[in-house]
XYZ file of C-alpha atoms in Angstrom:
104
model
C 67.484 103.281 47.907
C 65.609 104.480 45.139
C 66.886 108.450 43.832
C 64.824 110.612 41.258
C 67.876 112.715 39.339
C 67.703 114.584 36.881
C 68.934 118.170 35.383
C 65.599 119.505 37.579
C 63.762 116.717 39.164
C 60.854 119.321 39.738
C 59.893 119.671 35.729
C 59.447 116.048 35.755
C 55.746 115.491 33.838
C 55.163 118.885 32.371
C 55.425 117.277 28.840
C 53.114 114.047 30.303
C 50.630 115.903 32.040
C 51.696 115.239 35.550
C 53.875 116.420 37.919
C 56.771 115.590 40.546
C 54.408 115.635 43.591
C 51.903 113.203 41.474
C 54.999 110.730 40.723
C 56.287 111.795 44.710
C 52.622 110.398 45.632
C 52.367 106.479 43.301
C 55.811 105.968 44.404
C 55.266 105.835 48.334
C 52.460 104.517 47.926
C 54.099 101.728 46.216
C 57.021 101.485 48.530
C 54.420 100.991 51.105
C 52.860 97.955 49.308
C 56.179 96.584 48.132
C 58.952 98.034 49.912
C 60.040 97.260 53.088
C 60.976 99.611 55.989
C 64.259 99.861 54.582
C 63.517 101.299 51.334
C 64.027 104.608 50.814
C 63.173 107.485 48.525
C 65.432 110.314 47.768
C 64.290 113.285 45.631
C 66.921 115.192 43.451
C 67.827 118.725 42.840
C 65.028 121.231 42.262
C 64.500 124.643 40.954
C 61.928 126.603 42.897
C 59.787 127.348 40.019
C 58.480 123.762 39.756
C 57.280 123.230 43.641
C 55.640 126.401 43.921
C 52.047 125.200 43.057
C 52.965 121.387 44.786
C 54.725 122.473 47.818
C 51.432 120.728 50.401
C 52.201 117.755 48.738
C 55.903 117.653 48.259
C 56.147 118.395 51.721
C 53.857 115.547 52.818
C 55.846 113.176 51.125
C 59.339 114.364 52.729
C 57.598 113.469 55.820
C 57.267 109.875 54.681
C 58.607 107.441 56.506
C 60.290 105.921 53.701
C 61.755 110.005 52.080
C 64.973 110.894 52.991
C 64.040 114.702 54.692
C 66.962 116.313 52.180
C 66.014 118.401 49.231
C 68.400 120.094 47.191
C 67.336 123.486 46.556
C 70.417 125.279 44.993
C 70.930 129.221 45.742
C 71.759 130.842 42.618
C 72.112 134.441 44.122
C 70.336 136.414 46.655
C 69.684 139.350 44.350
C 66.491 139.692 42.570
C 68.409 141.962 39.886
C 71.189 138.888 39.632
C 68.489 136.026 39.058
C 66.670 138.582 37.071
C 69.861 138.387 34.628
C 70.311 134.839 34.612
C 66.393 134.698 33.423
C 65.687 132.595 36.349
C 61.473 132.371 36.765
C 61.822 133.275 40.969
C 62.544 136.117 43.336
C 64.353 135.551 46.438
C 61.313 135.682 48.496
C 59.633 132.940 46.384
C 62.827 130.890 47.618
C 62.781 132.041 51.091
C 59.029 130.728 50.993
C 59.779 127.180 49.507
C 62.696 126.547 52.045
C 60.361 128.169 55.262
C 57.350 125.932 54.209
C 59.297 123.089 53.690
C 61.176 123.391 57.250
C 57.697 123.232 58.958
């Protein structure tokens, strides 16, 4: 098993330029060439925030055949005011729609 963890495994690149579902991408595609059928990929905790603009692609690689289908997607609160106060960068919808597009 390889695991991605970190703090928020979804900010990975922003200070390099790339991004989780870039990283998501070069590593199946190397567990494909090297790897065997055994290998597996499992993505840490992330923070809605940083899938909105790659959820196509994050998405396509849960449904590789070597990506655990888990995502850790914690629920802070269900209160816009709440996550409002906590300075979180998403509303609840915004987290309904990253859990609903990933469950497709």
């Amino acid at each position: 098993e390889i695991w991605l963890a970190s703090e928020d495994t979804g900010a990975y690149g922003r200070d390099l330029g790339t991004n989780i579902a870039e990283l998501l991408k070069r590593l199946c595609k190397t567990v494909e060439q090297y790897g065997s059928e055994e290998t597996m990929l499992r993505l840490g905790m992330t923070n809605p925030p940083y899938m909105m603009a790659h959820l196509d692609q994050i998405a396509e690689a849960l449904r590789h055949q070597n990506v655990f289908k888990f995502l850790h997607i914690p629920v802070q609160s269900g209160s816009d005011n709440v996550l409002e106060g906590m300075n979180r960068e998403y509303t609840c919808k915004e987290f309904r729609r990253v859990c609903d597009f990933l469950l497709k």
